[in-house]
Structure formats: structure tokens, C-alpha cells
């Protein structure tokens, strides 16, 4: 399964994130007291879903022999009056796909693990190390 390590930089809200030898920085925008040195936590949340979406659909299309061309997933979020988070995905492919192909891609992406976990929630525990 996945493993991520986050370490404070000691300044402001910027934190270094590593996983399997890859690194990035997370921070808050200046308006929230950060220095905007990286994506904010909710940006990373959306980025994980966008990456899962794009990778999954690329894999599926290749398996089917469909040409997606350049593919992109643009995600946005908002909260409703009760505070519930709503995420919306806009998917684009530069290759001409049929309505039937798009319909199937939308069915496939709705059942991916990251999508399902975000919809259903996860058990999150914490402990002192």
C-alpha cells in the first residue's frame, strides 16, 4: 500500500513530502498565512483524484486500443450549505471519441479505488510515535 512521509521545514506552513524517492512541497497560500511554496492540502487531495482518473483512463483506453490523444482531468471542489464537499471532474481528450466510448470511460472512472474511498470515506487512526 501507499506510504508518505511529511516533515516540517521549520518555517511557516511549508512541509516536505516524500514517497518512494519522490518529493514535493506543500504549503498554504499567503492569504491563509503560508508562503505559497507548494500546493495546499486540498489541492493535493484533488491532485490525487485527478492523477488516478487520468492514469486509469489511459490504461483502460490502451487496453481497448482507443486513442485518447492528449488527455486531461480538471477538478474543482466546493462546499454546499451543510459543509459537504463536492468534487467535479471535467475530462478532455484531444482524440475524437464516440459518445459510447465516453460513456464507458465515465463508468470506469466512477469505480476506481481513489474515487470510491473519497466517496465512502476511510478509517483514519493516529498515534504518538
PDB file of C-alpha atoms in Angstrom:
ATOM      1  CA  UNK A   1       0.000   0.000   0.000  1.00  0.00           C
ATOM      2  CA  UNK A   2       0.971   3.648  -0.040  1.00  0.00           C
ATOM      3  CA  UNK A   3       3.377   5.274   2.404  1.00  0.00           C
ATOM      4  CA  UNK A   4       4.045   9.012   2.647  1.00  0.00           C
ATOM      5  CA  UNK A   5       6.302  10.974   4.983  1.00  0.00           C
ATOM      6  CA  UNK A   6       5.765  14.674   5.761  1.00  0.00           C
ATOM      7  CA  UNK A   7       8.389  16.785   7.535  1.00  0.00           C
ATOM      8  CA  UNK A   8       8.108  20.402   8.631  1.00  0.00           C
ATOM      9  CA  UNK A   9      10.551  22.864   7.121  1.00  0.00           C
ATOM     10  CA  UNK A  10      10.509  24.802  10.378  1.00  0.00           C
ATOM     11  CA  UNK A  11       9.272  27.937   8.615  1.00  0.00           C
ATOM     12  CA  UNK A  12       5.690  28.959   8.073  1.00  0.00           C
ATOM     13  CA  UNK A  13       3.434  26.127   6.925  1.00  0.00           C
ATOM     14  CA  UNK A  14       5.667  24.648   4.211  1.00  0.00           C
ATOM     15  CA  UNK A  15       6.253  20.896   4.560  1.00  0.00           C
ATOM     16  CA  UNK A  16       8.359  18.458   2.548  1.00  0.00           C
ATOM     17  CA  UNK A  17       6.520  15.340   1.391  1.00  0.00           C
ATOM     18  CA  UNK A  18       8.306  12.198   0.214  1.00  0.00           C
ATOM     19  CA  UNK A  19       7.111   8.861  -1.095  1.00  0.00           C
ATOM     20  CA  UNK A  20       9.194   6.154  -2.806  1.00  0.00           C
ATOM     21  CA  UNK A  21      12.021   8.593  -3.551  1.00  0.00           C
ATOM     22  CA  UNK A  22       9.738  11.307  -4.978  1.00  0.00           C
ATOM     23  CA  UNK A  23       9.435  14.695  -3.294  1.00  0.00           C
ATOM     24  CA  UNK A  24       7.231  17.762  -3.293  1.00  0.00           C
ATOM     25  CA  UNK A  25       6.402  20.660  -1.016  1.00  0.00           C
ATOM     26  CA  UNK A  26       3.006  21.507   0.427  1.00  0.00           C
ATOM     27  CA  UNK A  27       2.138  24.919   1.818  1.00  0.00           C
ATOM     28  CA  UNK A  28      -0.790  27.243   2.299  1.00  0.00           C
ATOM     29  CA  UNK A  29      -1.368  30.335   0.174  1.00  0.00           C
ATOM     30  CA  UNK A  30      -0.310  33.682   1.602  1.00  0.00           C
ATOM     31  CA  UNK A  31      -3.955  34.553   2.287  1.00  0.00           C
ATOM     32  CA  UNK A  32      -4.026  31.683   4.812  1.00  0.00           C
ATOM     33  CA  UNK A  33      -0.671  32.514   6.432  1.00  0.00           C
ATOM     34  CA  UNK A  34       1.572  30.370   4.241  1.00  0.00           C
ATOM     35  CA  UNK A  35       4.206  31.354   1.736  1.00  0.00           C
ATOM     36  CA  UNK A  36       2.654  29.534  -1.235  1.00  0.00           C
ATOM     37  CA  UNK A  37       5.726  27.325  -1.768  1.00  0.00           C
ATOM     38  CA  UNK A  38       3.629  24.363  -2.889  1.00  0.00           C
ATOM     39  CA  UNK A  39       0.131  23.044  -3.333  1.00  0.00           C
ATOM     40  CA  UNK A  40      -2.249  23.370  -0.409  1.00  0.00           C
ATOM     41  CA  UNK A  41      -3.617  20.176   1.192  1.00  0.00           C
ATOM     42  CA  UNK A  42      -6.944  20.309  -0.653  1.00  0.00           C
ATOM     43  CA  UNK A  43      -5.069  20.904  -3.930  1.00  0.00           C
ATOM     44  CA  UNK A  44      -3.142  17.701  -3.209  1.00  0.00           C
ATOM     45  CA  UNK A  45      -6.404  15.920  -2.414  1.00  0.00           C
ATOM     46  CA  UNK A  46      -7.813  16.899  -5.811  1.00  0.00           C
ATOM     47  CA  UNK A  47      -4.482  16.140  -7.497  1.00  0.00           C
ATOM     48  CA  UNK A  48      -4.545  12.558  -6.198  1.00  0.00           C
ATOM     49  CA  UNK A  49      -8.019  12.024  -7.640  1.00  0.00           C
ATOM     50  CA  UNK A  50      -7.060  13.720 -10.920  1.00  0.00           C
ATOM     51  CA  UNK A  51      -3.941  11.562 -11.251  1.00  0.00           C
ATOM     52  CA  UNK A  52      -5.897   8.374 -10.522  1.00  0.00           C
ATOM     53  CA  UNK A  53      -8.510   9.430 -13.067  1.00  0.00           C
ATOM     54  CA  UNK A  54      -6.009  10.212 -15.829  1.00  0.00           C
ATOM     55  CA  UNK A  55      -3.839   7.142 -15.257  1.00  0.00           C
ATOM     56  CA  UNK A  56      -6.803   4.776 -15.040  1.00  0.00           C
ATOM     57  CA  UNK A  57      -8.446   6.079 -18.187  1.00  0.00           C
ATOM     58  CA  UNK A  58      -5.152   5.991 -20.098  1.00  0.00           C
ATOM     59  CA  UNK A  59      -4.655   2.344 -19.031  1.00  0.00           C
ATOM     60  CA  UNK A  60      -8.220   1.433 -19.950  1.00  0.00           C
ATOM     61  CA  UNK A  61      -8.051   3.147 -23.355  1.00  0.00           C
ATOM     62  CA  UNK A  62      -4.754   1.428 -24.180  1.00  0.00           C
ATOM     63  CA  UNK A  63      -6.225  -1.934 -23.196  1.00  0.00           C
ATOM     64  CA  UNK A  64      -9.184  -1.284 -25.529  1.00  0.00           C
ATOM     65  CA  UNK A  65      -6.978   0.077 -28.321  1.00  0.00           C
ATOM     66  CA  UNK A  66      -8.599   3.517 -28.118  1.00  0.00           C
ATOM     67  CA  UNK A  67      -6.573   6.623 -28.888  1.00  0.00           C
ATOM     68  CA  UNK A  68      -7.128   9.338 -26.284  1.00  0.00           C
ATOM     69  CA  UNK A  69      -4.507  11.685 -27.701  1.00  0.00           C
ATOM     70  CA  UNK A  70      -3.672  14.232 -25.040  1.00  0.00           C
ATOM     71  CA  UNK A  71      -5.882  13.564 -22.030  1.00  0.00           C
ATOM     72  CA  UNK A  72      -6.595  15.911 -19.142  1.00  0.00           C
ATOM     73  CA  UNK A  73      -8.668  15.893 -15.982  1.00  0.00           C
ATOM     74  CA  UNK A  74      -9.573  19.240 -14.423  1.00  0.00           C
ATOM     75  CA  UNK A  75     -11.024  19.027 -10.921  1.00  0.00           C
ATOM     76  CA  UNK A  76     -12.680  21.627  -8.748  1.00  0.00           C
ATOM     77  CA  UNK A  77     -14.319  21.498  -5.352  1.00  0.00           C
ATOM     78  CA  UNK A  78     -16.873  23.456  -3.392  1.00  0.00           C
ATOM     79  CA  UNK A  79     -18.790  23.045  -0.171  1.00  0.00           C
ATOM     80  CA  UNK A  80     -22.572  23.137  -0.028  1.00  0.00           C
ATOM     81  CA  UNK A  81     -24.640  24.911   2.627  1.00  0.00           C
ATOM     82  CA  UNK A  82     -24.216  21.995   5.047  1.00  0.00           C
ATOM     83  CA  UNK A  83     -20.433  21.951   4.565  1.00  0.00           C
ATOM     84  CA  UNK A  84     -20.333  18.754   2.483  1.00  0.00           C
ATOM     85  CA  UNK A  85     -17.524  18.733  -0.074  1.00  0.00           C
ATOM     86  CA  UNK A  86     -18.487  18.337  -3.732  1.00  0.00           C
ATOM     87  CA  UNK A  87     -15.838  17.492  -6.339  1.00  0.00           C
ATOM     88  CA  UNK A  88     -16.438  17.926 -10.062  1.00  0.00           C
ATOM     89  CA  UNK A  89     -14.253  16.386 -12.800  1.00  0.00           C
ATOM     90  CA  UNK A  90     -14.013  17.750 -16.372  1.00  0.00           C
ATOM     91  CA  UNK A  91     -12.347  15.232 -18.659  1.00  0.00           C
ATOM     92  CA  UNK A  92     -10.917  16.041 -22.079  1.00  0.00           C
ATOM     93  CA  UNK A  93      -9.247  14.002 -24.808  1.00  0.00           C
ATOM     94  CA  UNK A  94      -7.796  15.505 -27.968  1.00  0.00           C
ATOM     95  CA  UNK A  95      -8.653  12.394 -29.989  1.00  0.00           C
ATOM     96  CA  UNK A  96     -12.182  12.021 -31.284  1.00  0.00           C
ATOM     97  CA  UNK A  97     -14.008   9.568 -29.027  1.00  0.00           C
ATOM     98  CA  UNK A  98     -17.547   8.385 -29.639  1.00  0.00           C
ATOM     99  CA  UNK A  99     -20.356   9.023 -27.172  1.00  0.00           C
ATOM    100  CA  UNK A 100     -20.305   5.303 -26.357  1.00  0.00           C
ATOM    101  CA  UNK A 101     -16.572   5.428 -25.574  1.00  0.00           C
ATOM    102  CA  UNK A 102     -17.037   8.474 -23.332  1.00  0.00           C
ATOM    103  CA  UNK A 103     -19.931   6.778 -21.584  1.00  0.00           C
ATOM    104  CA  UNK A 104     -17.770   3.739 -20.846  1.00  0.00           C
ATOM    105  CA  UNK A 105     -14.841   5.873 -19.646  1.00  0.00           C
ATOM    106  CA  UNK A 106     -17.141   7.702 -17.232  1.00  0.00           C
ATOM    107  CA  UNK A 107     -18.447   4.367 -15.912  1.00  0.00           C
ATOM    108  CA  UNK A 108     -14.899   3.073 -15.424  1.00  0.00           C
ATOM    109  CA  UNK A 109     -13.623   6.138 -13.603  1.00  0.00           C
ATOM    110  CA  UNK A 110     -16.586   6.145 -11.201  1.00  0.00           C
ATOM    111  CA  UNK A 111     -15.466   2.742  -9.867  1.00  0.00           C
ATOM    112  CA  UNK A 112     -11.750   3.402  -9.288  1.00  0.00           C
ATOM    113  CA  UNK A 113     -10.287   2.878  -5.811  1.00  0.00           C
ATOM    114  CA  UNK A 114      -9.402   6.519  -5.086  1.00  0.00           C
ATOM    115  CA  UNK A 115     -12.850   7.662  -6.242  1.00  0.00           C
ATOM    116  CA  UNK A 116     -14.569   5.040  -4.097  1.00  0.00           C
ATOM    117  CA  UNK A 117     -12.518   5.855  -0.985  1.00  0.00           C
ATOM    118  CA  UNK A 118     -13.205   9.556  -1.382  1.00  0.00           C
ATOM    119  CA  UNK A 119     -16.921   8.878  -1.797  1.00  0.00           C
ATOM    120  CA  UNK A 120     -17.225   6.357   1.033  1.00  0.00           C
ATOM    121  CA  UNK A 121     -14.619   7.698   3.427  1.00  0.00           C
ATOM    122  CA  UNK A 122     -11.789   5.891   5.130  1.00  0.00           C
ATOM    123  CA  UNK A 123     -10.959   4.809   8.649  1.00  0.00           C
ATOM    124  CA  UNK A 124      -8.223   7.191   9.822  1.00  0.00           C
ATOM    125  CA  UNK A 125      -6.302   6.492  13.000  1.00  0.00           C
ATOM    126  CA  UNK A 126      -3.470   8.390  14.689  1.00  0.00           C
ATOM    127  CA  UNK A 127      -0.894   7.608  17.328  1.00  0.00           C
ATOM    128  CA  UNK A 128       2.053   9.227  19.025  1.00  0.00           C
ATOM    129  CA  UNK A 129       5.371   7.881  17.665  1.00  0.00           C
TER     130      UNK A 129
END
